[in-house]
Short mmCIF file of C-alpha atoms in Angstrom, two decimals:
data_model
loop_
_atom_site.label_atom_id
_atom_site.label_comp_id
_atom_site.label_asym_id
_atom_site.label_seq_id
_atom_site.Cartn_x
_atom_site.Cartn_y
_atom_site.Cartn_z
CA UNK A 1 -33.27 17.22 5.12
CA UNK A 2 -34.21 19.13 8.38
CA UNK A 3 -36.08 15.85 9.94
CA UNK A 4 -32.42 13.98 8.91
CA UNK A 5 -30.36 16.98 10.63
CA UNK A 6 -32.87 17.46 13.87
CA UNK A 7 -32.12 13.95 14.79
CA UNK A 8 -28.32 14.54 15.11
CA UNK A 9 -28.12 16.93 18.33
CA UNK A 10 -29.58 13.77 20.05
CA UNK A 11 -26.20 12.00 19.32
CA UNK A 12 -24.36 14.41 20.36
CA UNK A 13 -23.21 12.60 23.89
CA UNK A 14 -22.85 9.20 22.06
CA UNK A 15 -19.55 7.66 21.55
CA UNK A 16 -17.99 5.07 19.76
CA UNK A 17 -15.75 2.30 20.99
CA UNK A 18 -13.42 0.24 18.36
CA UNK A 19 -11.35 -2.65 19.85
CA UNK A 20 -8.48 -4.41 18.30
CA UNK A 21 -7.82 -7.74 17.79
CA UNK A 22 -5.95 -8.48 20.94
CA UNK A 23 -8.81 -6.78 22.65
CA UNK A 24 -11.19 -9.38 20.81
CA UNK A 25 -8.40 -12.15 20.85
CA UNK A 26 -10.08 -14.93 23.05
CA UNK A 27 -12.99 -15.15 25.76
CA UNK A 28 -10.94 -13.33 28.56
CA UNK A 29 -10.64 -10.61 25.90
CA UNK A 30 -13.81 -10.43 24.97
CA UNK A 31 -15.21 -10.30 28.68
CA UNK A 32 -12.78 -7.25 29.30
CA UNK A 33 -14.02 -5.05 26.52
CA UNK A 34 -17.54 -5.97 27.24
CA UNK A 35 -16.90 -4.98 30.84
CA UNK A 36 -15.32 -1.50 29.12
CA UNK A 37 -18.63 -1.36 26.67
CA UNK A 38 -21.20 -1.67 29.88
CA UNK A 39 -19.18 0.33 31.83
CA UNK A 40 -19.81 3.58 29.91
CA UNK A 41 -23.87 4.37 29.05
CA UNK A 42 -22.75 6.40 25.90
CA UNK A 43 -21.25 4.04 23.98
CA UNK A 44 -24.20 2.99 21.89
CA UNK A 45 -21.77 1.54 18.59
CA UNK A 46 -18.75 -0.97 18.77
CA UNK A 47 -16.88 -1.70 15.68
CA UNK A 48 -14.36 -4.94 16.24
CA UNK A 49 -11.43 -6.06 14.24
CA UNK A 50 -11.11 -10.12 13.84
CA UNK A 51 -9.46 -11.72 16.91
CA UNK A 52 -5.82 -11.49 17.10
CA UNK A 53 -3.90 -13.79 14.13
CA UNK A 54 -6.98 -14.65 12.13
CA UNK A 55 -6.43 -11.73 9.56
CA UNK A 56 -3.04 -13.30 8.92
CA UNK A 57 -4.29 -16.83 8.62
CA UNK A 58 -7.00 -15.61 6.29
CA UNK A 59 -4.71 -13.78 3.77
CA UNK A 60 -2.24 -16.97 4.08
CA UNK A 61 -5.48 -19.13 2.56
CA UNK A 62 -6.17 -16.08 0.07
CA UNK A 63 -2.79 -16.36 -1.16
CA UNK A 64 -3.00 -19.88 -1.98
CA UNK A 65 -1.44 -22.41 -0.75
CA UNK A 66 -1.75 -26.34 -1.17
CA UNK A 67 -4.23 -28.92 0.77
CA UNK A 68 -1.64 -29.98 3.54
CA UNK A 69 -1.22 -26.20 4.64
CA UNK A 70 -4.97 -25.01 3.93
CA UNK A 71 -6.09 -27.87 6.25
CA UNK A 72 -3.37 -26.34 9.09
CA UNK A 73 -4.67 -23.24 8.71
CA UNK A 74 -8.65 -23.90 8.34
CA UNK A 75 -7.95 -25.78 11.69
CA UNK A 76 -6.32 -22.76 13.48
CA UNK A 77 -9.18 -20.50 12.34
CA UNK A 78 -11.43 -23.02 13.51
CA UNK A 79 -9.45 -23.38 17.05
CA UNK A 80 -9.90 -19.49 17.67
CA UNK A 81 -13.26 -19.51 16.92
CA UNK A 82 -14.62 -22.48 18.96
CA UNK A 83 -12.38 -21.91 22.10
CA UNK A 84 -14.38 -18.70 22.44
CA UNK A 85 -17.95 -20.53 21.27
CA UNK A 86 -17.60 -23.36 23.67
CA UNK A 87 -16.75 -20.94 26.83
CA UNK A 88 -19.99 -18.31 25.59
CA UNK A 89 -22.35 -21.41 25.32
CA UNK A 90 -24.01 -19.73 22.49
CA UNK A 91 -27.21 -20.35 20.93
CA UNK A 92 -27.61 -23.44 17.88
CA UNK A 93 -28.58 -20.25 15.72
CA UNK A 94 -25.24 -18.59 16.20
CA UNK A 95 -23.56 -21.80 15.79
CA UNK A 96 -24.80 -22.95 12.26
CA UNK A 97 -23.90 -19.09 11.59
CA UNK A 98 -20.00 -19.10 12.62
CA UNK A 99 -20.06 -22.67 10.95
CA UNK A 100 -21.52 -21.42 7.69
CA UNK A 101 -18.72 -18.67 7.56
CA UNK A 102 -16.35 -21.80 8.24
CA UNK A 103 -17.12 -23.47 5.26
CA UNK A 104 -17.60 -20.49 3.62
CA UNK A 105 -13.85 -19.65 4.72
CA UNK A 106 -12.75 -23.43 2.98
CA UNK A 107 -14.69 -23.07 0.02
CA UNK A 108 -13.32 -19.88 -0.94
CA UNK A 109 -9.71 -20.82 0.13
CA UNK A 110 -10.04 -23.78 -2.46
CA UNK A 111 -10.68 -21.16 -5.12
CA UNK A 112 -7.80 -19.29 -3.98
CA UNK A 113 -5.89 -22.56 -4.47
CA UNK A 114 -6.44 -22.27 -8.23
CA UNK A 115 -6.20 -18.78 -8.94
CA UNK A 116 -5.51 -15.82 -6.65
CA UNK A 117 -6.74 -12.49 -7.16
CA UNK A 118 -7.66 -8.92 -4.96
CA UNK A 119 -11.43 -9.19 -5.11
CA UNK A 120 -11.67 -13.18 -3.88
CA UNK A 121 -8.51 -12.08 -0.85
CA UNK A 122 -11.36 -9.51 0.27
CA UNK A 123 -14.15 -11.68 0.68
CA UNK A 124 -12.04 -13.95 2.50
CA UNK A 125 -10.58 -11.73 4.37
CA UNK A 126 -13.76 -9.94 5.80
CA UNK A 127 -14.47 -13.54 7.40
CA UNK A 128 -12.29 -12.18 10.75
CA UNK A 129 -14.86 -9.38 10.82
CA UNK A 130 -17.65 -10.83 10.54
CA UNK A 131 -16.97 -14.14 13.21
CA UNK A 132 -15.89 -11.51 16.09
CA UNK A 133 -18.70 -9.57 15.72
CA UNK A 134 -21.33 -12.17 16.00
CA UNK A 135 -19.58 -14.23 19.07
CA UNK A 136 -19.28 -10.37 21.20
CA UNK A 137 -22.76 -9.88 20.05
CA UNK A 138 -23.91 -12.86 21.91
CA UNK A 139 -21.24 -12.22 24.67
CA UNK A 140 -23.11 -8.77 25.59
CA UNK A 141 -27.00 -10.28 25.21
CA UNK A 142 -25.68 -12.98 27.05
CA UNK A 143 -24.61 -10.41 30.11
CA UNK A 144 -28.31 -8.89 29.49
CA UNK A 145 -27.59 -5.94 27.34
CA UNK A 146 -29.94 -4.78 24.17
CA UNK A 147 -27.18 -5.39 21.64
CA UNK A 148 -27.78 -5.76 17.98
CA UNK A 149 -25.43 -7.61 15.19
CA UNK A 150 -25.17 -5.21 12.14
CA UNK A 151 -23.56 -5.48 8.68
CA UNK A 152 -20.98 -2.83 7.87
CA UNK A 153 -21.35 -3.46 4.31
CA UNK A 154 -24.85 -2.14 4.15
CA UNK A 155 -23.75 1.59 5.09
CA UNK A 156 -19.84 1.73 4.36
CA UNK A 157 -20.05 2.24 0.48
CA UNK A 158 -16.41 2.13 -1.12
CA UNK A 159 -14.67 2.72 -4.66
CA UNK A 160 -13.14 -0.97 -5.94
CA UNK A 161 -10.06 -0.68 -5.33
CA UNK A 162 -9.84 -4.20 -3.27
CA UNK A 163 -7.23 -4.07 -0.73
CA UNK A 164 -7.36 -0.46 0.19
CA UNK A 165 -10.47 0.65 -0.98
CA UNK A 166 -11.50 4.43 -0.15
CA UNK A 167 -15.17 4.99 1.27
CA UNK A 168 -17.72 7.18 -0.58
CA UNK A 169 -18.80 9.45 2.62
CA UNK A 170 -22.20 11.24 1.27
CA UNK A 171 -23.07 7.52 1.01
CA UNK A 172 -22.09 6.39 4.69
CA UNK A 173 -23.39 9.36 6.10
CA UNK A 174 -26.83 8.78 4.50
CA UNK A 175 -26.91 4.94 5.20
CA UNK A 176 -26.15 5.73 8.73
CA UNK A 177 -28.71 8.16 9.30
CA UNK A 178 -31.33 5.88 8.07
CA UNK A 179 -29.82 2.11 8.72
CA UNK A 180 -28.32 3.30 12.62
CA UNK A 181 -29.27 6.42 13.95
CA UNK A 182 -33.31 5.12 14.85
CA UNK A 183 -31.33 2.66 16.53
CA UNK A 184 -29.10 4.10 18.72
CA UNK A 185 -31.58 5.29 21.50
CA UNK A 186 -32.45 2.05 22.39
CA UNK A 187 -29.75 -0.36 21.13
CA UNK A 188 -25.89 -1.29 21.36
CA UNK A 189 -24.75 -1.84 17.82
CA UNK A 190 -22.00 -3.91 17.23
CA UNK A 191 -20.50 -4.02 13.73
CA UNK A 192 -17.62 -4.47 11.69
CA UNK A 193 -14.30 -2.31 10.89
CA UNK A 194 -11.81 -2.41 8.28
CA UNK A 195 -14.42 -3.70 5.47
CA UNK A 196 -17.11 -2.41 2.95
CA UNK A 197 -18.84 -3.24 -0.38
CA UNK A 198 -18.40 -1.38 -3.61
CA UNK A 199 -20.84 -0.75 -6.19
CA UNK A 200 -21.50 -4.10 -7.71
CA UNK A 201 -21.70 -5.80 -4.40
CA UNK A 202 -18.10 -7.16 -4.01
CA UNK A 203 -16.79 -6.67 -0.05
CA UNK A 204 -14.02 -4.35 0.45
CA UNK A 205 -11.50 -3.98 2.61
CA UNK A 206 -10.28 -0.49 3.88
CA UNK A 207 -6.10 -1.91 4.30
CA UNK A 208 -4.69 -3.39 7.02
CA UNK A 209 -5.37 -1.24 10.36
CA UNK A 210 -8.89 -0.04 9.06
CA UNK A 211 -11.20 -0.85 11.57
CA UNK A 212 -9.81 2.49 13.19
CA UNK A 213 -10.85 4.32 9.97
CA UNK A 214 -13.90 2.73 10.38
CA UNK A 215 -14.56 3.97 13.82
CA UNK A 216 -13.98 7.46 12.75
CA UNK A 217 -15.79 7.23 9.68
CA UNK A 218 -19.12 6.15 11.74
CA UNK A 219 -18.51 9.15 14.61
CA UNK A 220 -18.21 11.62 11.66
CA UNK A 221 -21.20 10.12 9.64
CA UNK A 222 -22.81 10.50 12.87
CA UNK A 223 -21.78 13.49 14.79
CA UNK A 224 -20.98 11.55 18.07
CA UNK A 225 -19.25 12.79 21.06
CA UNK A 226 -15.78 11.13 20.70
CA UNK A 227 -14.15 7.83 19.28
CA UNK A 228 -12.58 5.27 21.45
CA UNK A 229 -10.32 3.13 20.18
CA UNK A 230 -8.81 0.23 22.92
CA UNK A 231 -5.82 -1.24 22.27
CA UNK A 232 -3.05 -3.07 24.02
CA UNK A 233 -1.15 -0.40 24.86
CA UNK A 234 -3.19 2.25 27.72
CA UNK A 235 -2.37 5.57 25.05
CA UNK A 236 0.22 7.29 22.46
CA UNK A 237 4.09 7.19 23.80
CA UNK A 238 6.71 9.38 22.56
CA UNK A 239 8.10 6.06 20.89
CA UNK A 240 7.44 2.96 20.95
CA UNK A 241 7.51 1.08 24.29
CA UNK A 242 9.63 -2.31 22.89
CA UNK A 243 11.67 -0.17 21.10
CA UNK A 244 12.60 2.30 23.76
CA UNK A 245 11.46 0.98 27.41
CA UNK A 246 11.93 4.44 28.71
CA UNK A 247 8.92 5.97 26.19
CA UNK A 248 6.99 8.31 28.23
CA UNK A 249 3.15 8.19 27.42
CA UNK A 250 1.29 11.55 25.79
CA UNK A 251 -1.49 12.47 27.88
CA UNK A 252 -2.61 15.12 25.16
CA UNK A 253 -1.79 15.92 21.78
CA UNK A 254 -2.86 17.88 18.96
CA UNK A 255 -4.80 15.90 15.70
CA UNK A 256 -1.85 17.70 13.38
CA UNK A 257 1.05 15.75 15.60
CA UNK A 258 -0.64 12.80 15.62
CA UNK A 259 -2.06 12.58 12.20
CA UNK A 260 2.09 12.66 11.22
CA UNK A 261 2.65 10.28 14.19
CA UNK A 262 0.46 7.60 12.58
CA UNK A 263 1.25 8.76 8.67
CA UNK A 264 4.89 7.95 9.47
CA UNK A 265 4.59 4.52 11.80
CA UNK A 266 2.92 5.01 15.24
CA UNK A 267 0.97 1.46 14.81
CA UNK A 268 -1.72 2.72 17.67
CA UNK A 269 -3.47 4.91 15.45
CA UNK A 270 -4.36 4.07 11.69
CA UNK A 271 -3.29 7.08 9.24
CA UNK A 272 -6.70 7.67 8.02
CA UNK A 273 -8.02 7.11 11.02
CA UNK A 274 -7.67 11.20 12.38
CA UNK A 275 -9.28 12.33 8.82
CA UNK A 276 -12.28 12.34 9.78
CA UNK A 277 -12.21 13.48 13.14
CA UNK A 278 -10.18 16.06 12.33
CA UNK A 279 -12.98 17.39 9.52
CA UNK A 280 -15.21 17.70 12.01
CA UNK A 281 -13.64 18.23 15.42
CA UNK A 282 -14.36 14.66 17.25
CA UNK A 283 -11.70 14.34 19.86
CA UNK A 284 -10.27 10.38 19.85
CA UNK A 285 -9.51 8.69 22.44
CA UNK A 286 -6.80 5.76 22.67
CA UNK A 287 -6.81 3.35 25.88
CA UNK A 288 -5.78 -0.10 26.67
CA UNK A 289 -8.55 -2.85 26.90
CA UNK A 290 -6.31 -4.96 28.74
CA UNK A 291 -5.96 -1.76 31.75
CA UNK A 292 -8.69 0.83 31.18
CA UNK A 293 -7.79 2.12 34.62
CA UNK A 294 -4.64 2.90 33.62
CA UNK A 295 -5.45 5.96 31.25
CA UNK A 296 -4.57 6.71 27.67
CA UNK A 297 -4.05 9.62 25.23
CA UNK A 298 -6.87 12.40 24.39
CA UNK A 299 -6.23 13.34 20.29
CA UNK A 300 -7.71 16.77 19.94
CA UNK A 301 -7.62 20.03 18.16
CA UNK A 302 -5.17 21.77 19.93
CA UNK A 303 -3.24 21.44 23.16
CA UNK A 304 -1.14 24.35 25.17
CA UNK A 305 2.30 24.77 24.87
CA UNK A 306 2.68 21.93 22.27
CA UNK A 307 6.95 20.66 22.87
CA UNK A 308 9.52 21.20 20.29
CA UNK A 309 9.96 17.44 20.09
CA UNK A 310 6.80 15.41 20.46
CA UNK A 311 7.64 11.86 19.35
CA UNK A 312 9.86 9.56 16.94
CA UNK A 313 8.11 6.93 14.95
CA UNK A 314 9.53 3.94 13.12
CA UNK A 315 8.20 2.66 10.01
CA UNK A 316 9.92 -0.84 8.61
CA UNK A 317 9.61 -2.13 5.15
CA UNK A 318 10.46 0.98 2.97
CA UNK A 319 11.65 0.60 -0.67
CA UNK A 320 13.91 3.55 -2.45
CA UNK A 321 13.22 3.81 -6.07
CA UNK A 322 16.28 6.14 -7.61
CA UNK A 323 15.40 7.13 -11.61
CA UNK A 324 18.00 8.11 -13.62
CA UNK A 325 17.80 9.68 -17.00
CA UNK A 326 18.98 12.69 -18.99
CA UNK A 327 15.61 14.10 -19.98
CA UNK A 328 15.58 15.44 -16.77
CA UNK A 329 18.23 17.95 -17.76
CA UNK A 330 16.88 21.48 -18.06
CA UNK A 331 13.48 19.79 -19.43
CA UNK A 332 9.88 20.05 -18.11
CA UNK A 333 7.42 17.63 -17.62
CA UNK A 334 9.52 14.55 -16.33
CA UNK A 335 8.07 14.31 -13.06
CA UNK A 336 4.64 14.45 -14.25
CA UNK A 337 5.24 11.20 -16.46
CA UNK A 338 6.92 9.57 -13.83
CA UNK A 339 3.60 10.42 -11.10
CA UNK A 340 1.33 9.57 -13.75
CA UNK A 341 2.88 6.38 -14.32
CA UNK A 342 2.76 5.93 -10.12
CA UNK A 343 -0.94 6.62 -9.91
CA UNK A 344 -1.96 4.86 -12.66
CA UNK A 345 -0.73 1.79 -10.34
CA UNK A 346 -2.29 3.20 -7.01
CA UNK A 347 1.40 3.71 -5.71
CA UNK A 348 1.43 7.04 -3.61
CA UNK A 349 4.82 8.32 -3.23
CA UNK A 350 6.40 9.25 0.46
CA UNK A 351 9.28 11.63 0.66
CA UNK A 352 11.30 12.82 -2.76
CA UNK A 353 14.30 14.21 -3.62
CA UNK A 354 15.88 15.05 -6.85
CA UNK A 355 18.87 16.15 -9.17
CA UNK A 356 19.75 17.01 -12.40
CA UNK A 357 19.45 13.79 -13.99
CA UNK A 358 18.01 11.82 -10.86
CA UNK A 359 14.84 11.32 -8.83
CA UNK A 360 14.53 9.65 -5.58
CA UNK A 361 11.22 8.22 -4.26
CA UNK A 362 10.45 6.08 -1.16
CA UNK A 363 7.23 3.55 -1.27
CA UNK A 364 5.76 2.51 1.67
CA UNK A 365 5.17 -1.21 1.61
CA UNK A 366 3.00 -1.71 4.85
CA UNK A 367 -0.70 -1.31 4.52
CA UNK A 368 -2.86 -3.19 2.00
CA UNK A 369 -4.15 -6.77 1.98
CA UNK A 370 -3.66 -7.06 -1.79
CA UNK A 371 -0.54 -6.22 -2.60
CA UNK A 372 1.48 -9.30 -0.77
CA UNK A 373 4.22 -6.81 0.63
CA UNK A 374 5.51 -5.47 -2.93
CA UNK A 375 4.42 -2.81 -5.30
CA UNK A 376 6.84 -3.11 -7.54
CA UNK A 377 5.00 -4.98 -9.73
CA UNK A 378 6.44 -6.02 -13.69
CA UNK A 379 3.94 -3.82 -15.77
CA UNK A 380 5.07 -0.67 -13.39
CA UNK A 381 8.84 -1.44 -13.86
CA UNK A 382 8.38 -2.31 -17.07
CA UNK A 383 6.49 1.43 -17.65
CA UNK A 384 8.97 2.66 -15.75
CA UNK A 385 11.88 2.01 -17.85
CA UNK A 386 10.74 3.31 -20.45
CA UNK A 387 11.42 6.54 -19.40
CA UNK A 388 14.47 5.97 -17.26
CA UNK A 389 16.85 3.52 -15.65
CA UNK A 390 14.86 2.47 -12.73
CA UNK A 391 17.39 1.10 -8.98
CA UNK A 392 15.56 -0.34 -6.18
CA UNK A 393 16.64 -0.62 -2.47
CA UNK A 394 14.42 -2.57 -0.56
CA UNK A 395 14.75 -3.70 3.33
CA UNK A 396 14.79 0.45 4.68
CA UNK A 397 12.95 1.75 7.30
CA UNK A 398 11.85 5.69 7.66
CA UNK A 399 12.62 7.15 10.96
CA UNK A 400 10.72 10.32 11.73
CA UNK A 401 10.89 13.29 14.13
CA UNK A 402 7.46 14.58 14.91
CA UNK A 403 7.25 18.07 16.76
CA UNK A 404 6.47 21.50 16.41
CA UNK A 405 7.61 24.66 14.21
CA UNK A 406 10.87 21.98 13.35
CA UNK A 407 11.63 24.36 10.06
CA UNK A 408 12.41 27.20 12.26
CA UNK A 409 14.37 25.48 14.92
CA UNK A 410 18.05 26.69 14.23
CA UNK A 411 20.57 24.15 15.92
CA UNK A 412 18.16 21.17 14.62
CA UNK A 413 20.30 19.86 11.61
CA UNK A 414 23.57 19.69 14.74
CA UNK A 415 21.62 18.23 17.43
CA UNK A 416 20.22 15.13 15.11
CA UNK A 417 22.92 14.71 12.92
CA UNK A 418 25.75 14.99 15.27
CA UNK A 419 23.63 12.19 17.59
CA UNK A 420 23.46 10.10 14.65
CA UNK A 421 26.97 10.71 13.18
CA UNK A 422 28.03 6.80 12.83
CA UNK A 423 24.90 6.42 11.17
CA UNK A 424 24.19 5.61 7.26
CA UNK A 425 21.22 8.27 6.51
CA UNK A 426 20.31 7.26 2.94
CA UNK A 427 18.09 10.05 2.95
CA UNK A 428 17.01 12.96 4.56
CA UNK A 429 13.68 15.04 4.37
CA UNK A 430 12.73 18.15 6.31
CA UNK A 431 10.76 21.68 5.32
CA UNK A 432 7.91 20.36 3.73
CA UNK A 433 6.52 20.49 6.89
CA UNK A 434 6.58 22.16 10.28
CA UNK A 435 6.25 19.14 11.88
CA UNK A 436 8.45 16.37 10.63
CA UNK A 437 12.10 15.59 10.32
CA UNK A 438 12.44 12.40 8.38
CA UNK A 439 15.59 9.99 7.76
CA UNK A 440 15.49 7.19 5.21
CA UNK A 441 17.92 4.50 6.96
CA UNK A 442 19.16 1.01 7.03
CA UNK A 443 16.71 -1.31 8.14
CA UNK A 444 19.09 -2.87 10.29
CA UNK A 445 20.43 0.34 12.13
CA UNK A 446 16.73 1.47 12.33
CA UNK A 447 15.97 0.12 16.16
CA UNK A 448 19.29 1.61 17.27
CA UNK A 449 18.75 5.07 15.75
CA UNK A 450 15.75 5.52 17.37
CA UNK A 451 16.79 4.53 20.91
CA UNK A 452 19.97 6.94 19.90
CA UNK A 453 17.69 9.96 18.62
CA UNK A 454 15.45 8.90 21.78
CA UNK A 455 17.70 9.45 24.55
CA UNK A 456 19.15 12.60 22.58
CA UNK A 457 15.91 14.47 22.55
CA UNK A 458 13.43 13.06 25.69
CA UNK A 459 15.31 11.44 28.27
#
């Protein structure tokens, strides 16, 4: 093991740079974030996402559909990828390759036709991945730089469950050493986010938004100097921008505000994306591809004189489960049936309140490729009621506060509620932590409640 840990202060200035897929979306894209790549001699790994839309149009084929609407969308994948292949001029080697992944693309979408199922929507999926990488790959030897195409899949080990799988991290970290780390000296890596292989081989995918994770992941595994992740937005804003035009960016904030900031709906940073930095201390950086001049947001492990109000996120697509049932009264063990029966179908649980005789529980719908928008499936209703009368509300959204020492502001509960007073708040969570306030609400008051809560608290 010493060899393996003497060869990590030599990454210590490297960084990593993950770009989205707007940043990846079309040549002009591409040309910008190679410009950002060459611009800065420490980057020595890029992970991509697929270019913008193709993620969507894959899952569409994985879903099954019939011929007239797999042919539509085989042809738009196909349109992305050779309006960036034609302008690159790339090589007949890299052409039978993106072509190969083509038909791969149709002949797994034809399956999918037939019968639909988690592991075949992953393989699919990872298609995006794999196409961006190779076309930037030749973009960057094609503008005379070192740079060498690598498969995630070899280092990013992952349990099986498909659409959200969670990596094994003893295993990345010692792929990495010994698959990247001889490399990085010498080479620019360019590889994958968002998707892995489990133990029998199958590809993964990390849920929608993991190509961040990814990122992360690699500058833990490998002790580099910071993450970059571009975007299209140049940094973190106190809301966001097309919600509230009068946002005001975050020029520094603590990992603790915005690991809650992304947990609870900030779409520039992936929730598990700040696990791993935090663990070790990696500061991330978040910047716009499309105006790198323009600055961004430094996410690191503490910042002076953190605000009593830091930001409000907005997170659609929320569904309310209310159980009812008189075992609850004066008995024990309830709620342990109830999150055993939740776990057992990979449901994780958000905010909770409860009576007597009731228990409230939001699910967050947003985030994996597998579960088509709904986790309510029939065998966990089905469970479900066996214990207890089981109501859904569907079609919420989760508004949250984010700030500092919130549980010990006196005058809080007057100056958001009063704000909000011709407001529906279906329900209301604060205490569990210092530094979140959150409101279950309509989904169709949730825009307005935000610009409300907004001008109430930042402008």
């Amino acid at each position: 093991m010493s060899s393996v840990s003497s060869l990590f202060p030599e990454t210590g200035g490297y960084v990593v740079a993950k770009f989205g897929g707007t940043s990846v979306a079309n040549f002009d894209a591409m040309n910008s974030s190679a410009d950002i790549v060459l611009a800065n001699k420490e980057v020595r790994i890029v992970v991509l996402s697929a270019s913008a839309g193709m993620t969507n149009l894959l899952i569409a084929l994985a879903e099954g559909c019939d011929a007239d609407k797999r042919a539509d969308y085989l042809k738009q994948i196909q349109t992305i990828q050779d309006a960036i292949a034609d302008r690159l001029h790339i090589s007949d080697v890299i052409r039978q390759e993106i072509n190969r992944l083509l038909e791969n693309i149709k002949t797994l979408s034809e399956t999918a036709s037939l019968t639909t199922s988690d592991v075949l929507t992953d393989e699919i999926v990872s298609h995006g991945e794999l196409m961006s990488t190779l076309l930037f790959t030749e973009l960057l030897r094609q503008r005379g730089t070192d740079a060498e195409w690598f498969d995630i899949r070899k280092i990013m080990r992952t349990d099986d469950h498909f659409g959200r799988a969670e990596p094994n991290n003893t295993q990345l970290r010692i792929l990495a050493t010994e698959h990247l780390l001889p490399h990085l000296k010498n080479t620019l890596i360019v590889t994958q986010g968002f998707i892995g292989r489990e133990e029998k081989g199958c590809t993964t995918t990390l849920g929608r938004g993991g190509s961040d994770y990814t990122a992360a992941l690699l500058g833990e595994a490998l002790n580099l100097k910071r993450v970059d992740i571009w975007t299209d937005v140049p940094g973190i804003y106190t809301t966001d921008p097309r919600v509230v035009p009068a946002a005001q960016r975050i020029d520094k904030i603590a990992f603790d505000e915005a690991a809650e900031m992304a947990t609870f709906g900030a779409k520039v940073l992936h929730p598990a994306t700040l696990f791993p930095a935090i663990r070790c201390g990696i500061p991330v950086f978040v910047g716009s591809s499309k105006n790198p001049q323009a600055g961004g947001t430094l996410v690191c492990d503490t910042t002076e004189a953190p605000p009593r109000f830091r930001a409000i996120t907005l997170r659609r697509q929320q569904t309310l489960l209310t159980l009812h049932s008189l075992k609850m009264l004066h008995a024990q063990g309830f709620l342990v049936e109830i999150f055993t029966i939740l776990s057992r179908h990979n449901i994780s649980v958000d905010l909770i309140t409860t009576s007597e005789v009731n228990v409230a529980l939001t699910l967050d719908t947003t985030g994996s490729t597998s579960t088509n928008g709904s986790l309510l499936t029939n065998a966990l209703m089905t469970e479900l009621s066996t214990l207890c009368r089981v109501d859904v509300e569907e079609d919420l959204a989760l508004v949250a506060i984010i700030g500092n020492q919130l549980s010990q502001t006196s005058g809080l509960g007057k100056q958001v509620f009063s704000a909000l007073e011709r407001f529906n708040l279906r329900m209301i969570s604060h205490g569990a932590s210092n530094h979140n306030l959150c409101l279950l609400v309509q989904g169709n008051d949730a825009e307005q409640i935000v610009q409300t809560l907004h001008q109430c608290l930042f402008e």
